[in-house]
PDB file of C-alpha atoms in Angstrom:
ATOM      1  CA  MET A   1      -3.457  21.598   7.362  1.00 67.00           C
ATOM      2  CA  ILE A   2      -3.267  21.462  11.120  1.00 73.00           C
ATOM      3  CA  HIS A   3      -0.063  23.300  12.434  1.00 72.00           C
ATOM      4  CA  GLU A   4       2.498  21.050  14.128  1.00 74.00           C
ATOM      5  CA  ARG A   5       2.099  23.028  17.524  1.00 74.00           C
ATOM      6  CA  ASP A   6      -1.511  21.683  17.675  1.00 85.00           C
ATOM      7  CA  PHE A   7      -0.666  18.103  17.356  1.00 93.00           C
ATOM      8  CA  GLY A   8      -0.461  17.443  20.950  1.00 94.00           C
ATOM      9  CA  ARG A   9       1.122  14.170  21.720  1.00 95.00           C
ATOM     10  CA  VAL A  10       1.272  11.878  18.747  1.00 96.00           C
ATOM     11  CA  GLY A  11       1.049   8.247  18.917  1.00 96.00           C
ATOM     12  CA  VAL A  12       3.017   6.305  16.167  1.00 97.00           C
ATOM     13  CA  PHE A  13       0.986   3.035  15.838  1.00 97.00           C
ATOM     14  CA  CYS A  14       3.315   0.277  14.308  1.00 97.00           C
ATOM     15  CA  GLY A  15       4.150  -3.429  14.589  1.00 97.00           C
ATOM     16  CA  GLY A  16       1.072  -5.278  14.891  1.00 95.00           C
ATOM     17  CA  THR A  17       0.565  -8.841  13.882  1.00 93.00           C
ATOM     18  CA  SER A  18       0.224  -9.003  10.228  1.00 92.00           C
ATOM     19  CA  SER A  19       2.568 -10.698   7.728  1.00 88.00           C
ATOM     20  CA  GLU A  20       4.305  -7.257   7.291  1.00 91.00           C
ATOM     21  CA  ARG A  21       5.167  -6.762  10.873  1.00 95.00           C
ATOM     22  CA  GLU A  22       8.833  -6.187  10.573  1.00 94.00           C
ATOM     23  CA  VAL A  23       8.244  -3.568   7.752  1.00 93.00           C
ATOM     24  CA  SER A  24       5.714  -1.821   9.956  1.00 96.00           C
ATOM     25  CA  LEU A  25       8.368  -1.605  12.794  1.00 97.00           C
ATOM     26  CA  ALA A  26      10.884  -0.023  10.504  1.00 97.00           C
ATOM     27  CA  SER A  27       8.211   2.549   9.004  1.00 97.00           C
ATOM     28  CA  GLY A  28       7.232   3.326  12.687  1.00 98.00           C
ATOM     29  CA  SER A  29      10.632   3.872  13.902  1.00 98.00           C
ATOM     30  CA  ALA A  30      11.705   6.189  10.991  1.00 98.00           C
ATOM     31  CA  VAL A  31       8.425   8.229  11.597  1.00 98.00           C
ATOM     32  CA  TYR A  32       9.067   8.430  15.283  1.00 98.00           C
ATOM     33  CA  ASP A  33      12.468   9.714  14.752  1.00 98.00           C
ATOM     34  CA  ALA A  34      11.239  12.317  12.343  1.00 97.00           C
ATOM     35  CA  LEU A  35       8.786  13.724  14.664  1.00 97.00           C
ATOM     36  CA  ILE A  36      11.286  13.750  17.521  1.00 97.00           C
ATOM     37  CA  SER A  37      13.811  15.616  15.117  1.00 96.00           C
ATOM     38  CA  ARG A  38      11.120  18.273  14.655  1.00 95.00           C
ATOM     39  CA  GLY A  39      10.580  18.702  18.460  1.00 94.00           C
ATOM     40  CA  ILE A  40       6.989  16.974  18.378  1.00 96.00           C
ATOM     41  CA  SER A  41       5.912  15.070  21.513  1.00 96.00           C
ATOM     42  CA  ALA A  42       5.465  11.502  20.297  1.00 96.00           C
ATOM     43  CA  GLU A  43       5.269   7.744  21.431  1.00 96.00           C
ATOM     44  CA  LEU A  44       6.014   4.652  19.580  1.00 96.00           C
ATOM     45  CA  ILE A  45       3.303   2.032  20.049  1.00 96.00           C
ATOM     46  CA  ASP A  46       3.711  -1.525  19.134  1.00 97.00           C
ATOM     47  CA  THR A  47       0.127  -2.568  18.933  1.00 95.00           C
ATOM     48  CA  LYS A  48       1.298  -6.419  19.380  1.00 95.00           C
ATOM     49  CA  LYS A  49       2.826  -5.571  22.633  1.00 94.00           C
ATOM     50  CA  GLN A  50       1.071  -2.666  24.183  1.00 92.00           C
ATOM     51  CA  ASN A  51      -2.538  -2.156  25.430  1.00 90.00           C
ATOM     52  CA  ILE A  52      -3.771   0.124  22.655  1.00 87.00           C
ATOM     53  CA  ILE A  53      -6.955   1.412  24.555  1.00 89.00           C
ATOM     54  CA  LYS A  54      -5.098   2.188  27.698  1.00 88.00           C
ATOM     55  CA  VAL A  55      -2.249   3.861  26.129  1.00 87.00           C
ATOM     56  CA  SER A  56      -4.457   6.008  23.630  1.00 84.00           C
ATOM     57  CA  GLU A  57      -6.954   6.993  26.139  1.00 82.00           C
ATOM     58  CA  ASN A  58      -4.196   8.227  28.805  1.00 82.00           C
ATOM     59  CA  ARG A  59      -1.528   9.629  26.415  1.00 87.00           C
ATOM     60  CA  ILE A  60      -2.387  10.273  22.880  1.00 94.00           C
ATOM     61  CA  ASP A  61      -4.000  13.302  21.311  1.00 94.00           C
ATOM     62  CA  ARG A  62      -3.482  12.055  17.599  1.00 95.00           C
ATOM     63  CA  ALA A  63      -2.460   9.093  16.023  1.00 96.00           C
ATOM     64  CA  ILE A  64      -0.239   8.457  12.902  1.00 97.00           C
ATOM     65  CA  ILE A  65      -0.882   4.938  11.438  1.00 98.00           C
ATOM     66  CA  MET A  66       2.190   2.867  10.264  1.00 98.00           C
ATOM     67  CA  LEU A  67       0.402  -0.442  10.630  1.00 97.00           C
ATOM     68  CA  HIS A  68       1.005  -2.305   7.202  1.00 95.00           C
ATOM     69  CA  GLY A  69      -1.598  -5.130   6.234  1.00 92.00           C
ATOM     70  CA  ARG A  70      -4.368  -6.508   8.557  1.00 91.00           C
ATOM     71  CA  GLY A  71      -5.008  -4.520  11.602  1.00 92.00           C
ATOM     72  CA  GLY A  72      -3.731  -1.260   9.921  1.00 93.00           C
ATOM     73  CA  GLU A  73      -4.956  -1.123   6.359  1.00 94.00           C
ATOM     74  CA  ASP A  74      -8.209  -3.062   6.950  1.00 95.00           C
ATOM     75  CA  GLY A  75     -10.084  -0.285   8.836  1.00 97.00           C
ATOM     76  CA  ALA A  76      -9.485  -2.189  12.258  1.00 96.00           C
ATOM     77  CA  ILE A  77      -7.283   0.275  14.054  1.00 96.00           C
ATOM     78  CA  GLN A  78      -9.160   3.229  12.319  1.00 97.00           C
ATOM     79  CA  GLY A  79     -12.461   1.946  13.970  1.00 96.00           C
ATOM     80  CA  LEU A  80     -11.066   1.729  17.232  1.00 95.00           C
ATOM     81  CA  LEU A  81      -9.495   5.118  17.082  1.00 95.00           C
ATOM     82  CA  GLU A  82     -12.746   6.638  15.952  1.00 95.00           C
ATOM     83  CA  ALA A  83     -14.465   5.151  19.114  1.00 94.00           C
ATOM     84  CA  LEU A  84     -11.846   6.527  21.096  1.00 94.00           C
ATOM     85  CA  ASN A  85     -12.590   9.903  19.641  1.00 94.00           C
ATOM     86  CA  ILE A  86      -8.803  10.141  18.543  1.00 95.00           C
ATOM     87  CA  PRO A  87      -7.764  11.846  15.257  1.00 95.00           C
ATOM     88  CA  TYR A  88      -5.710   9.689  12.817  1.00 96.00           C
ATOM     89  CA  THR A  89      -3.974   9.981   9.576  1.00 96.00           C
ATOM     90  CA  GLY A  90      -5.111   8.685   6.116  1.00 97.00           C
ATOM     91  CA  SER A  91      -8.327   6.803   4.912  1.00 97.00           C
ATOM     92  CA  GLY A  92     -11.157   5.986   7.056  1.00 97.00           C
ATOM     93  CA  ILE A  93     -12.831   2.723   7.990  1.00 97.00           C
ATOM     94  CA  ALA A  94     -14.609   1.723   4.798  1.00 97.00           C
ATOM     95  CA  ALA A  95     -11.814   2.924   2.465  1.00 98.00           C
ATOM     96  CA  CYS A  96      -9.146   1.085   4.338  1.00 97.00           C
ATOM     97  CA  ALA A  97     -11.125  -1.999   4.107  1.00 96.00           C
ATOM     98  CA  LEU A  98     -11.981  -1.704   0.552  1.00 97.00           C
ATOM     99  CA  ALA A  99      -8.346  -0.927  -0.577  1.00 97.00           C
ATOM    100  CA  LEU A 100      -6.894  -3.865   1.331  1.00 95.00           C
ATOM    101  CA  ASP A 101      -9.463  -6.287  -0.299  1.00 96.00           C
ATOM    102  CA  LYS A 102      -8.008  -6.554  -3.960  1.00 95.00           C
ATOM    103  CA  TRP A 103     -10.939  -8.337  -5.355  1.00 96.00           C
ATOM    104  CA  ARG A 104     -13.541  -6.018  -4.078  1.00 96.00           C
ATOM    105  CA  SER A 105     -11.529  -3.015  -5.124  1.00 97.00           C
ATOM    106  CA  LYS A 106     -11.107  -4.172  -8.430  1.00 97.00           C
ATOM    107  CA  LEU A 107     -14.833  -4.610  -8.803  1.00 98.00           C
ATOM    108  CA  ILE A 108     -15.026  -0.995  -8.073  1.00 98.00           C
ATOM    109  CA  PHE A 109     -12.446  -0.027 -10.397  1.00 98.00           C
ATOM    110  CA  GLU A 110     -14.294  -1.914 -13.234  1.00 97.00           C
ATOM    111  CA  ALA A 111     -17.628  -0.126 -12.338  1.00 98.00           C
ATOM    112  CA  CYS A 112     -15.678   3.174 -12.687  1.00 98.00           C
ATOM    113  CA  ASP A 113     -14.271   2.243 -15.896  1.00 98.00           C
ATOM    114  CA  ILE A 114     -10.866   2.235 -14.376  1.00 98.00           C
ATOM    115  CA  PRO A 115      -8.399  -0.024 -16.301  1.00 98.00           C
ATOM    116  CA  THR A 116      -7.579  -3.149 -14.161  1.00 98.00           C
ATOM    117  CA  PRO A 117      -6.102  -6.479 -15.347  1.00 97.00           C
ATOM    118  CA  ARG A 118      -8.688  -9.081 -15.966  1.00 97.00           C
ATOM    119  CA  PHE A 119      -9.304 -10.976 -12.880  1.00 96.00           C
ATOM    120  CA  SER A 120     -11.314 -13.795 -11.126  1.00 96.00           C
ATOM    121  CA  SER A 121     -11.744 -14.726  -7.582  1.00 96.00           C
ATOM    122  CA  VAL A 122     -10.995 -18.554  -6.932  1.00 96.00           C
ATOM    123  CA  THR A 123     -11.962 -20.871  -4.243  1.00 95.00           C
ATOM    124  CA  SER A 124     -10.178 -24.159  -5.423  1.00 96.00           C
ATOM    125  CA  VAL A 125      -7.439 -25.209  -7.506  1.00 95.00           C
ATOM    126  CA  GLN A 126      -9.863 -26.576 -10.222  1.00 96.00           C
ATOM    127  CA  GLU A 127     -11.368 -23.004 -10.335  1.00 96.00           C
ATOM    128  CA  LEU A 128      -7.859 -21.676 -10.831  1.00 96.00           C
ATOM    129  CA  THR A 129      -7.234 -24.061 -13.562  1.00 95.00           C
ATOM    130  CA  ASP A 130     -10.192 -22.886 -15.485  1.00 95.00           C
ATOM    131  CA  VAL A 131      -9.022 -19.254 -14.866  1.00 95.00           C
ATOM    132  CA  VAL A 132      -5.577 -20.210 -16.545  1.00 94.00           C
ATOM    133  CA  ASN A 133      -7.630 -21.855 -19.575  1.00 92.00           C
ATOM    134  CA  ASN A 134      -9.719 -18.508 -19.769  1.00 93.00           C
ATOM    135  CA  LEU A 135      -7.246 -15.744 -19.105  1.00 93.00           C
ATOM    136  CA  GLY A 136      -4.059 -17.376 -20.268  1.00 93.00           C
ATOM    137  CA  VAL A 137      -0.634 -17.185 -18.980  1.00 94.00           C
ATOM    138  CA  PRO A 138       1.250 -15.503 -17.525  1.00 94.00           C
ATOM    139  CA  LEU A 139      -1.029 -15.069 -14.662  1.00 95.00           C
ATOM    140  CA  ILE A 140      -0.565 -13.589 -10.980  1.00 95.00           C
ATOM    141  CA  VAL A 141      -2.129 -15.637  -8.150  1.00 96.00           C
ATOM    142  CA  LYS A 142      -2.184 -13.755  -4.566  1.00 95.00           C
ATOM    143  CA  PRO A 143      -4.270 -13.364  -1.524  1.00 95.00           C
ATOM    144  CA  SER A 144      -6.819 -11.079  -1.926  1.00 94.00           C
ATOM    145  CA  ARG A 145      -5.829  -9.167   1.524  1.00 92.00           C
ATOM    146  CA  GLU A 146      -2.179  -8.889   1.888  1.00 87.00           C
ATOM    147  CA  GLY A 147       0.418  -6.608   0.776  1.00 76.00           C
ATOM    148  CA  SER A 148       4.212  -6.569  -0.127  1.00 63.00           C
ATOM    149  CA  THR A 149       3.771  -9.491  -2.657  1.00 80.00           C
ATOM    150  CA  ILE A 150       3.388 -11.646   0.240  1.00 87.00           C
ATOM    151  CA  GLY A 151       1.958 -15.187  -1.090  1.00 92.00           C
ATOM    152  CA  LEU A 152       2.058 -14.053  -4.714  1.00 93.00           C
ATOM    153  CA  THR A 153       2.998 -16.293  -7.550  1.00 94.00           C
ATOM    154  CA  LYS A 154       3.516 -15.574 -11.180  1.00 93.00           C
ATOM    155  CA  ILE A 155       2.606 -18.851 -12.930  1.00 94.00           C
ATOM    156  CA  LEU A 156       3.758 -19.617 -16.593  1.00 94.00           C
ATOM    157  CA  ASP A 157       2.077 -23.001 -16.868  1.00 91.00           C
ATOM    158  CA  GLN A 158      -1.052 -24.724 -15.956  1.00 90.00           C
ATOM    159  CA  SER A 159       1.047 -27.046 -13.847  1.00 93.00           C
ATOM    160  CA  GLU A 160       1.881 -24.351 -11.522  1.00 95.00           C
ATOM    161  CA  ALA A 161      -1.660 -23.526 -10.452  1.00 95.00           C
ATOM    162  CA  GLN A 162      -1.851 -25.894  -7.366  1.00 96.00           C
ATOM    163  CA  PRO A 163       1.269 -24.754  -5.592  1.00 96.00           C
ATOM    164  CA  ALA A 164       0.275 -21.200  -6.353  1.00 96.00           C
ATOM    165  CA  TYR A 165      -3.115 -21.548  -5.110  1.00 97.00           C
ATOM    166  CA  GLU A 166      -2.042 -23.394  -1.858  1.00 97.00           C
ATOM    167  CA  LEU A 167       0.697 -20.692  -1.126  1.00 96.00           C
ATOM    168  CA  ALA A 168      -1.858 -17.793  -1.510  1.00 96.00           C
ATOM    169  CA  ARG A 169      -4.336 -19.806   0.708  1.00 96.00           C
ATOM    170  CA  GLN A 170      -1.910 -19.867   3.581  1.00 95.00           C
ATOM    171  CA  TYR A 171      -2.395 -16.166   4.006  1.00 93.00           C
ATOM    172  CA  ASP A 172      -5.819 -15.586   3.087  1.00 93.00           C
ATOM    173  CA  CYS A 173      -9.209 -17.686   2.272  1.00 93.00           C
ATOM    174  CA  SER A 174      -9.847 -15.302  -0.691  1.00 93.00           C
ATOM    175  CA  VAL A 175      -7.412 -15.738  -3.480  1.00 96.00           C
ATOM    176  CA  ILE A 176      -7.379 -13.964  -6.783  1.00 96.00           C
ATOM    177  CA  ALA A 177      -6.045 -14.565 -10.033  1.00 96.00           C
ATOM    178  CA  GLU A 178      -5.073 -11.736 -12.326  1.00 96.00           C
ATOM    179  CA  LYS A 179      -3.880 -11.285 -15.905  1.00 96.00           C
ATOM    180  CA  PHE A 180      -0.179 -10.408 -15.887  1.00 95.00           C
ATOM    181  CA  ILE A 181       0.401  -7.184 -17.430  1.00 95.00           C
ATOM    182  CA  GLU A 182       3.758  -6.979 -19.366  1.00 94.00           C
ATOM    183  CA  GLY A 183       5.330  -3.554 -19.287  1.00 95.00           C
ATOM    184  CA  ASP A 184       6.630  -0.836 -16.973  1.00 96.00           C
ATOM    185  CA  GLU A 185       6.130  -1.135 -13.054  1.00 95.00           C
ATOM    186  CA  LEU A 186       5.056   2.113 -11.751  1.00 98.00           C
ATOM    187  CA  THR A 187       3.654   3.612  -8.665  1.00 98.00           C
ATOM    188  CA  VAL A 188       2.141   7.057  -7.841  1.00 98.00           C
ATOM    189  CA  ALA A 189       2.146   8.612  -4.279  1.00 98.00           C
ATOM    190  CA  ILE A 190      -0.690  10.763  -3.226  1.00 98.00           C
ATOM    191  CA  LEU A 191      -0.108  13.507  -0.542  1.00 97.00           C
ATOM    192  CA  ASN A 192      -3.146  15.596   0.489  1.00 95.00           C
ATOM    193  CA  GLY A 193      -5.146  15.425  -2.744  1.00 91.00           C
ATOM    194  CA  LYS A 194      -2.173  15.634  -5.105  1.00 96.00           C
ATOM    195  CA  PRO A 195      -0.262  13.101  -6.813  1.00 98.00           C
ATOM    196  CA  LEU A 196       3.620  13.020  -6.499  1.00 98.00           C
ATOM    197  CA  PRO A 197       5.866  12.376  -9.259  1.00 98.00           C
ATOM    198  CA  VAL A 198       5.767   8.797 -10.847  1.00 98.00           C
ATOM    199  CA  VAL A 199       8.209   6.173  -9.677  1.00 98.00           C
ATOM    200  CA  ARG A 200       9.355   3.738 -12.404  1.00 97.00           C
ATOM    201  CA  ILE A 201      10.665   0.480 -10.857  1.00 95.00           C
ATOM    202  CA  VAL A 202      13.069  -2.021 -12.409  1.00 92.00           C
ATOM    203  CA  ALA A 203      13.605  -5.091 -10.669  1.00 80.00           C
ATOM    204  CA  PRO A 204      15.828  -7.975 -11.246  1.00 72.00           C
ATOM    205  CA  ASN A 205      14.310 -10.408 -13.702  1.00 66.00           C
ATOM    206  CA  ASN A 206      11.405  -8.038 -13.904  1.00 61.00           C
ATOM    207  CA  ASN A 207       9.931  -9.472 -10.599  1.00 58.00           C
ATOM    208  CA  TYR A 208       9.212  -6.975  -7.859  1.00 49.00           C
ATOM    209  CA  ASP A 209       8.653  -9.494  -5.206  1.00 51.00           C
ATOM    210  CA  TYR A 210       9.269  -9.278  -1.452  1.00 49.00           C
ATOM    211  CA  GLN A 211      12.978  -9.814  -1.830  1.00 51.00           C
ATOM    212  CA  ALA A 212      13.405  -7.184  -4.522  1.00 47.00           C
ATOM    213  CA  LYS A 213      11.516  -4.739  -2.607  1.00 53.00           C
ATOM    214  CA  TYR A 214      13.142  -4.820   0.811  1.00 52.00           C
ATOM    215  CA  HIS A 215      16.577  -6.638   0.572  1.00 47.00           C
ATOM    216  CA  SER A 216      18.192  -6.442  -3.102  1.00 54.00           C
ATOM    217  CA  ASP A 217      20.582  -4.040  -4.166  1.00 65.00           C
ATOM    218  CA  GLU A 218      19.896  -4.665  -7.879  1.00 75.00           C
ATOM    219  CA  THR A 219      16.413  -2.879  -7.985  1.00 84.00           C
ATOM    220  CA  GLU A 220      16.350   0.310  -9.768  1.00 92.00           C
ATOM    221  CA  TYR A 221      14.246   3.233  -9.218  1.00 94.00           C
ATOM    222  CA  PHE A 222      13.610   6.233 -11.465  1.00 97.00           C
ATOM    223  CA  CYS A 223      11.950   9.410 -10.222  1.00 97.00           C
ATOM    224  CA  PRO A 224      10.969  11.255 -12.476  1.00 94.00           C
ATOM    225  CA  SER A 225      10.121   8.234 -14.399  1.00 97.00           C
ATOM    226  CA  GLU A 226      11.765   9.101 -17.607  1.00 96.00           C
ATOM    227  CA  LEU A 227       8.678   8.192 -19.684  1.00 97.00           C
ATOM    228  CA  GLY A 228       7.939  11.422 -20.587  1.00 96.00           C
ATOM    229  CA  SER A 229       5.386  14.275 -19.067  1.00 97.00           C
ATOM    230  CA  SER A 230       2.308  12.975 -21.206  1.00 97.00           C
ATOM    231  CA  ILE A 231       2.606   9.601 -19.845  1.00 98.00           C
ATOM    232  CA  ASP A 232       3.237  10.592 -16.413  1.00 98.00           C
ATOM    233  CA  LEU A 233       0.278  12.918 -16.320  1.00 98.00           C
ATOM    234  CA  ARG A 234      -1.871  10.015 -17.881  1.00 98.00           C
ATOM    235  CA  VAL A 235      -0.726   7.593 -15.038  1.00 98.00           C
ATOM    236  CA  GLN A 236      -1.168  10.333 -12.099  1.00 98.00           C
ATOM    237  CA  GLY A 237      -4.686  10.654 -13.548  1.00 98.00           C
ATOM    238  CA  VAL A 238      -5.762   7.096 -13.360  1.00 98.00           C
ATOM    239  CA  ALA A 239      -4.177   6.791  -9.932  1.00 98.00           C
ATOM    240  CA  MET A 240      -6.050   9.923  -8.604  1.00 98.00           C
ATOM    241  CA  LYS A 241      -9.355   8.184  -9.929  1.00 98.00           C
ATOM    242  CA  ALA A 242      -8.655   4.838  -8.308  1.00 98.00           C
ATOM    243  CA  PHE A 243      -7.805   6.636  -5.077  1.00 98.00           C
ATOM    244  CA  LYS A 244     -10.911   8.854  -4.879  1.00 98.00           C
ATOM    245  CA  ALA A 245     -13.323   5.658  -6.146  1.00 98.00           C
ATOM    246  CA  LEU A 246     -12.471   3.741  -2.946  1.00 98.00           C
ATOM    247  CA  GLY A 247     -13.143   6.936  -0.997  1.00 97.00           C
ATOM    248  CA  CYS A 248      -9.529   7.208   0.143  1.00 97.00           C
ATOM    249  CA  ALA A 249      -8.145  10.418   1.810  1.00 96.00           C
ATOM    250  CA  GLY A 250      -5.103  12.139   3.011  1.00 96.00           C
ATOM    251  CA  TRP A 251      -2.228  10.115   1.502  1.00 98.00           C
ATOM    252  CA  GLY A 252      -1.497   6.848   0.063  1.00 98.00           C
ATOM    253  CA  ARG A 253       0.159   4.866  -2.971  1.00 98.00           C
ATOM    254  CA  VAL A 254      -1.330   3.563  -6.176  1.00 98.00           C
ATOM    255  CA  ASP A 255       0.432   0.759  -7.938  1.00 97.00           C
ATOM    256  CA  VAL A 256       0.128   0.782 -11.704  1.00 98.00           C
ATOM    257  CA  MET A 257       1.332  -1.270 -14.748  1.00 97.00           C
ATOM    258  CA  LEU A 258       1.860   0.600 -18.083  1.00 98.00           C
ATOM    259  CA  ASP A 259       1.666  -1.882 -20.973  1.00 97.00           C
ATOM    260  CA  LYS A 260       3.527  -1.654 -24.292  1.00 95.00           C
ATOM    261  CA  ALA A 261       0.826   0.414 -25.899  1.00 96.00           C
ATOM    262  CA  GLY A 262       1.085   2.894 -23.068  1.00 96.00           C
ATOM    263  CA  VAL A 263      -1.994   2.101 -21.252  1.00 97.00           C
ATOM    264  CA  PRO A 264      -2.046   2.301 -17.356  1.00 98.00           C
ATOM    265  CA  TRP A 265      -3.595  -0.480 -15.533  1.00 98.00           C
ATOM    266  CA  VAL A 266      -4.327  -0.099 -11.728  1.00 98.00           C
ATOM    267  CA  LEU A 267      -3.127  -2.891  -9.673  1.00 97.00           C
ATOM    268  CA  GLU A 268      -4.132  -1.791  -6.179  1.00 96.00           C
ATOM    269  CA  VAL A 269      -4.380   1.235  -3.660  1.00 97.00           C
ATOM    270  CA  ASN A 270      -2.204   1.326  -0.590  1.00 97.00           C
ATOM    271  CA  THR A 271      -3.850   3.226   2.362  1.00 97.00           C
ATOM    272  CA  VAL A 272      -0.595   2.885   4.526  1.00 97.00           C
ATOM    273  CA  PRO A 273       2.514   2.409   2.260  1.00 96.00           C
ATOM    274  CA  GLY A 274       5.994   1.987   3.777  1.00 95.00           C
ATOM    275  CA  MET A 275       7.529   4.834   5.176  1.00 96.00           C
ATOM    276  CA  THR A 276      11.263   4.196   5.705  1.00 89.00           C
ATOM    277  CA  LYS A 277      13.758   6.598   4.311  1.00 76.00           C
ATOM    278  CA  HIS A 278      14.362   4.320   1.557  1.00 81.00           C
ATOM    279  CA  SER A 279      10.412   3.603   0.701  1.00 93.00           C
ATOM    280  CA  LEU A 280       8.681   4.775  -2.551  1.00 96.00           C
ATOM    281  CA  VAL A 281       6.538   7.773  -1.049  1.00 98.00           C
ATOM    282  CA  PRO A 282       9.391   9.441   0.457  1.00 97.00           C
ATOM    283  CA  MET A 283      11.342   8.842  -2.712  1.00 97.00           C
ATOM    284  CA  ALA A 284       8.414  10.610  -4.624  1.00 98.00           C
ATOM    285  CA  ALA A 285       8.179  13.464  -2.163  1.00 98.00           C
ATOM    286  CA  LYS A 286      12.039  14.112  -2.315  1.00 97.00           C
ATOM    287  CA  ALA A 287      11.641  14.739  -6.149  1.00 97.00           C
ATOM    288  CA  THR A 288       9.299  17.564  -5.316  1.00 97.00           C
ATOM    289  CA  GLY A 289      11.876  19.092  -2.603  1.00 97.00           C
ATOM    290  CA  ILE A 290       9.700  17.539   0.410  1.00 97.00           C
ATOM    291  CA  ASN A 291      12.311  15.898   2.771  1.00 97.00           C
ATOM    292  CA  PHE A 292      11.415  13.029   4.864  1.00 97.00           C
ATOM    293  CA  GLU A 293      10.723  14.892   8.152  1.00 97.00           C
ATOM    294  CA  GLU A 294       8.634  17.489   6.195  1.00 96.00           C
ATOM    295  CA  LEU A 295       6.419  14.686   4.491  1.00 97.00           C
ATOM    296  CA  VAL A 296       5.678  13.118   8.115  1.00 97.00           C
ATOM    297  CA  VAL A 297       4.434  16.677   9.153  1.00 96.00           C
ATOM    298  CA  ALA A 298       2.563  16.914   6.043  1.00 96.00           C
ATOM    299  CA  ILE A 299       0.914  13.385   6.585  1.00 97.00           C
ATOM    300  CA  LEU A 300       0.163  14.200  10.205  1.00 95.00           C
ATOM    301  CA  GLY A 301      -1.444  17.687   9.597  1.00 92.00           C
ATOM    302  CA  GLY A 302      -3.082  16.882   6.265  1.00 82.00           C
ATOM    303  CA  ASN A 303      -6.821  17.071   5.324  1.00 58.00           C
ATOM    304  CA  ASN A 304      -7.671  13.703   6.038  1.00 58.00           C
ATOM    305  CA  VAL A 305     -11.495  12.270   6.462  1.00 47.00           C
ATOM    306  CA  ALA A 306     -10.500  11.150   9.926  1.00 46.00           C
ATOM    307  CA  GLN A 307      -9.850  14.796  11.409  1.00 43.00           C
ATOM    308  CA  LEU A 308     -12.498  14.684  14.120  1.00 38.00           C
TER     309      LEU A 308
END
């Protein structure tokens, strides 16, 4: 761990141009306020509006990345910061690129015997129709390189294939179809090599979409999960295995479905998850006695691959 007195001036990178811009701005603002409250010199940097190279070279000693989605979780900002020799939080270039790409990350999960729902990459409505016939319904159709369930559709009938495919294609040329797992929706935050308590999510109509994540007052969160310690340990173990398989480091979050038989299925790894005071990582940290400000400092000073 790097002590906060050695952070220097911290750049909080947020905003950007991805479909998750608004969430990123909220995360960045919350993190910036936390740093200021700890007496740490910080600057809030909206990468859409500011010259990143100029600001970084002249005023930044260390970066905390709060850019969600493309430009922040795909290795792009990580590569730029490495070129500028500026240490940054979280996973490196390759791990970020793999984690954001759900199709390629799931190929790695399969190769490493990490349970993940059956899936297929699809390039046309006809291919998706074939996958519906093969995997059956319900089926999740989503852009391969998006987050926050943007562009995602749960289809219950073959007739829904075309609008689901067309919606996903609006956000990415790479579309993935994945078998829906009926059961408990869980997430495991990881902080500096250790899993935090499991969070269980109960969304309205069992649909944890963008509305349920960011706007609904009906979504319920349980941390501890109330599933029992043996199940929590199993889920945490699978989450850590997925995190390491992609080469991730520092901090992140792994989303998991627990089926009716108690089998955990990894959906995806998030290398820059939401960081408002109401987000899932702070919720898990709070359950261990780590408040939001302490969490931000732990992320910034953690043992990340990108500490140059």
